[in-house]
Amino acid sequence: MESTSKAVSKFSDVDEYGFKRNEQFDYKSYELFMSSYLKTLAKRRIKWERVLQENIDLTTITAKLKRYIRKGIPGPYRPNVWMKISGAYKLQQRSPGLYNSLLKETNHEKEISDSISIDLPRTFPDNIFFDSKKERLYNILVAYAHHNREVGYCQGLNYIAGLLLLVTDDEEKSFWLLKHMIENITPQYHTKNMANLLRDMAVFKELIIRRIPAVNKHIEKLGLPYAVIASKWFICIFAEVLPAETVFRLWDCVFSEGYKIIFRAALNMFLTHKTAILACDDIGALANFFRETLIHDDIVTNCHTFLQSMFNLRLKRNELEGLRKICVGRNNT
């Protein structure tokens, strides 16, 4: 039975990217958010049209361009802008035939191909557009797995590549953007030993200890490991975690500013939900809060306000780099 909020909402139970909204979706809050956000999007598009007409070099991130990116890249412009600001376009230009040559290889490892095939039906089953894209997703993942033998294929890559394909609708661009994300943004997150993921989980825990010690004390008291809470956030760069529009707004910034955005977003999720986290009185309630409530609520759905609060955080790259040196080899998070 439809909820009252859905019955009176002008919004579909499917979002603009094809994802079905869950039963607890707050249509009333979303309608309030979108009443102002749609106007913001229209203004952003006009400004971005001017930027692109001026033929500005998007490979150089000026203060003005950084400000524009933080406020959101319009959907139709994302594929080409992401390619330029990330450096993926330059990589593609250096090896223009790489993707097609990888697809033409006949010695694809059966174990890798089978693993990808098993994961395809599990990738965004709640998206009404994705069935028609699964063959193309398979191509991207099998090409990348055989290009980067150290990573190969692991779960999580399907969600990142799947969202890239939804945005770009282009296999080759998705391949190059995936390559950039895995090798430059999250290197050694997806290898067998996941060395840098374990290190960055320890870094994230240290950030919580420094910024909101009461929350860390509460989490430790209840006994929920940080790896259980946040490893998927980092492995998937929030794909299959946060609402699609919020993920894409984050990725706008990830492609221009790098890995620090992942820490900013994760830290902001804790800070904006501090009271609710402290209100969880047992490990089951806490796990359920992180697994279900936090990732769907109006705080993260209102991507504009979420990013504004995220960029109000004081977080310097040298702090993260210093913590990374301290946390190398830790795996007790």
Tab-separated table of C-alpha atoms in Angstrom, residues 3 26 48 65 103 109 137-138 163-164 170 189 239 243 263 281 286 308-309:
chain	number	residue	atom	x	y	z
A	3	SER	CA	2.368	5.723	1.955
A	26	ASP	CA	10.498	10.635	2.688
A	48	TRP	CA	28.581	25.716	-16.976
A	65	LEU	CA	36.737	25.857	-11.756
A	103	LEU	CA	38.232	-6.733	-25.530
A	109	GLU	CA	40.775	-15.996	-17.584
A	137	LEU	CA	29.350	-3.523	-17.879
A	138	TYR	CA	30.775	-7.024	-18.374
A	163	LEU	CA	27.486	4.066	-12.028
A	164	LEU	CA	30.125	5.343	-14.442
A	170	ASP	CA	30.009	4.952	-23.000
A	189	TYR	CA	42.119	-0.829	-1.952
A	239	ALA	CA	28.447	3.800	-4.954
A	243	PRO	CA	21.664	8.172	-3.153
A	263	PHE	CA	37.485	11.183	3.962
A	281	ASP	CA	22.038	1.566	22.718
A	286	LEU	CA	24.071	0.750	15.703
A	308	GLN	CA	28.072	22.469	1.865
A	309	SER	CA	28.519	21.086	5.385
